[in-house]
Amino acid sequence: MRIANMTEIKAKQHPSLNLPKSDTCLQVAIINTTTDIVCPASGFVRPVLKGHEYLNFSTAAFHLKHPSGKEIMFDLGCRKDYWNFSPFTFETIQKMIPGLSVKNGIDEILTEGGVDVNNISTIVWSHWHWDHTGDASLFPKSAELIVGPGFKSNELLMPGYPTNKKSAMLDSDFEGRKVREIEFSDGFKIGRFQACDFFGDGSFYVLNVPGHAVGHISGLARTTPDTFVFMGGDVCHFGGSFRPTIYRPLPAEIPEDTPLDKKRFGMSCPCSTFTACHPLKNEGEEKAQTTPYYQVTTAEGSWYIDPPMAQDSINKLEDFDADPNVFVCIAHDEGLNDVVDWFPNGTLNDWKKRGWKEKSLWGFLNTLPMNGKPARENFCPGLMKDGKLVNEWSRFELSDKDRGVTV
Ligand SMILES: [Zn+2]
């Protein structure tokens, strides 16, 4: 049953991020890497809701262009031939990932969209996980590889395979290439994150955003003198992990231009439709309208290397999401899918003028369960190769315990 006239919660004034001033902007394009992943929710979030036992991830990367002509890739998606990752990484995919489909490699996507991969001067990896690192060998050796703190000294990561038989990475990612680890200090922060001014002109900041994986970093690109895109990587994996908050409460009525599944939810969408499955629904509507749906899981098998630190990073991310001049785009946010102009059909630079933040904020609600029923079929039924299910690789079966349903 729907309750009419839900309370409109007044948003609290957002904390100041102390965003530095500059007139130098980047051209920022968001790329669908065609990496579609199905994961058990229990590895990412708590509690696990009945009907939302799986998270489906689309995977974004970014192409950035500096006024000097320098071109940067922020993340690369998954390599199309993911069976050619190091044995460690391919075995991890086989053991841990119920569904994966990669239609195109990042090189194909860029070339098709009119970007010459030979012009890329920098690759930034938000972190070392396979759905972000792609295949760096497709890019010229002159392209510097930027990684976060602790990457280069971690023996799981460097050197790569086959030099180190147990490495998660490949020698071919690093061969002949400068790999630079960003150093951070408390001397320069944006919001509550340590920051590095990459070009020294205020156009692009790399932020230290730890907790998910060794050396996890995010990017903050200036899209106009006053606006920014926050390229979150995997600071978290779902819109409901950092929304709603006291700064961005769930509105009484979800705005009409949010691309929600009208067939499923009806033409008007009071927020009670969505707070009905909120883990804190019994603590009152206001609590449910101002608290993210999920926390980082602390269970064994968590994809977060340091769950409390990851939660702390998410809390800091919420400050950015609260600021109307920052458009937060985490890599796996499906809420962006039907809203923004994807590469090569435009850039994100006009995101504020075009209202893309407001339109995409609540898109994650689409994938929440209703009455314990899932939103839809999973992206793919198993590990896919060239569009076909590869049965012999699909050994992954979730036990009830693995599903971890607690609510
Ligand atoms: Zn990821």
PDB file of C-alpha atoms in Angstrom, residues 13 32 36 59 76 92 134 141 187 197 225 230 273 311 315 323 356 376:
ATOM      1  CA  GLN A  13      23.537  22.415   4.694  1.00  0.00           C
ATOM      2  CA  ASN A  32      30.764   2.357 -21.034  1.00  0.00           C
ATOM      3  CA  ASP A  36      28.977  -6.243 -17.222  1.00  0.00           C
ATOM      4  CA  THR A  59      31.520  -0.442 -15.569  1.00  0.00           C
ATOM      5  CA  LEU A  76      40.182   0.775 -18.547  1.00  0.00           C
ATOM      6  CA  THR A  92      39.685 -15.345  -8.887  1.00  0.00           C
ATOM      7  CA  GLY A 134      42.048  -3.604 -18.674  1.00  0.00           C
ATOM      8  CA  LYS A 141      54.988   2.640 -23.761  1.00  0.00           C
ATOM      9  CA  GLY A 187      49.275  19.229   3.486  1.00  0.00           C
ATOM     10  CA  ASP A 197      47.060  18.562  -8.105  1.00  0.00           C
ATOM     11  CA  PRO A 225      35.557  26.768 -13.523  1.00  0.00           C
ATOM     12  CA  PHE A 230      34.203  12.956  -9.132  1.00  0.00           C
ATOM     13  CA  THR A 273       7.679   2.692  -2.508  1.00  0.00           C
ATOM     14  CA  GLN A 311      33.179   3.062   5.220  1.00  0.00           C
ATOM     15  CA  ASN A 315      31.278   8.936   4.508  1.00  0.00           C
ATOM     16  CA  ASP A 323      27.733  19.615  -3.033  1.00  0.00           C
ATOM     17  CA  TRP A 356      22.311  15.043 -14.985  1.00  0.00           C
ATOM     18  CA  ARG A 376      15.113  -8.222 -12.995  1.00  0.00           C
TER      19      ARG A 376
END
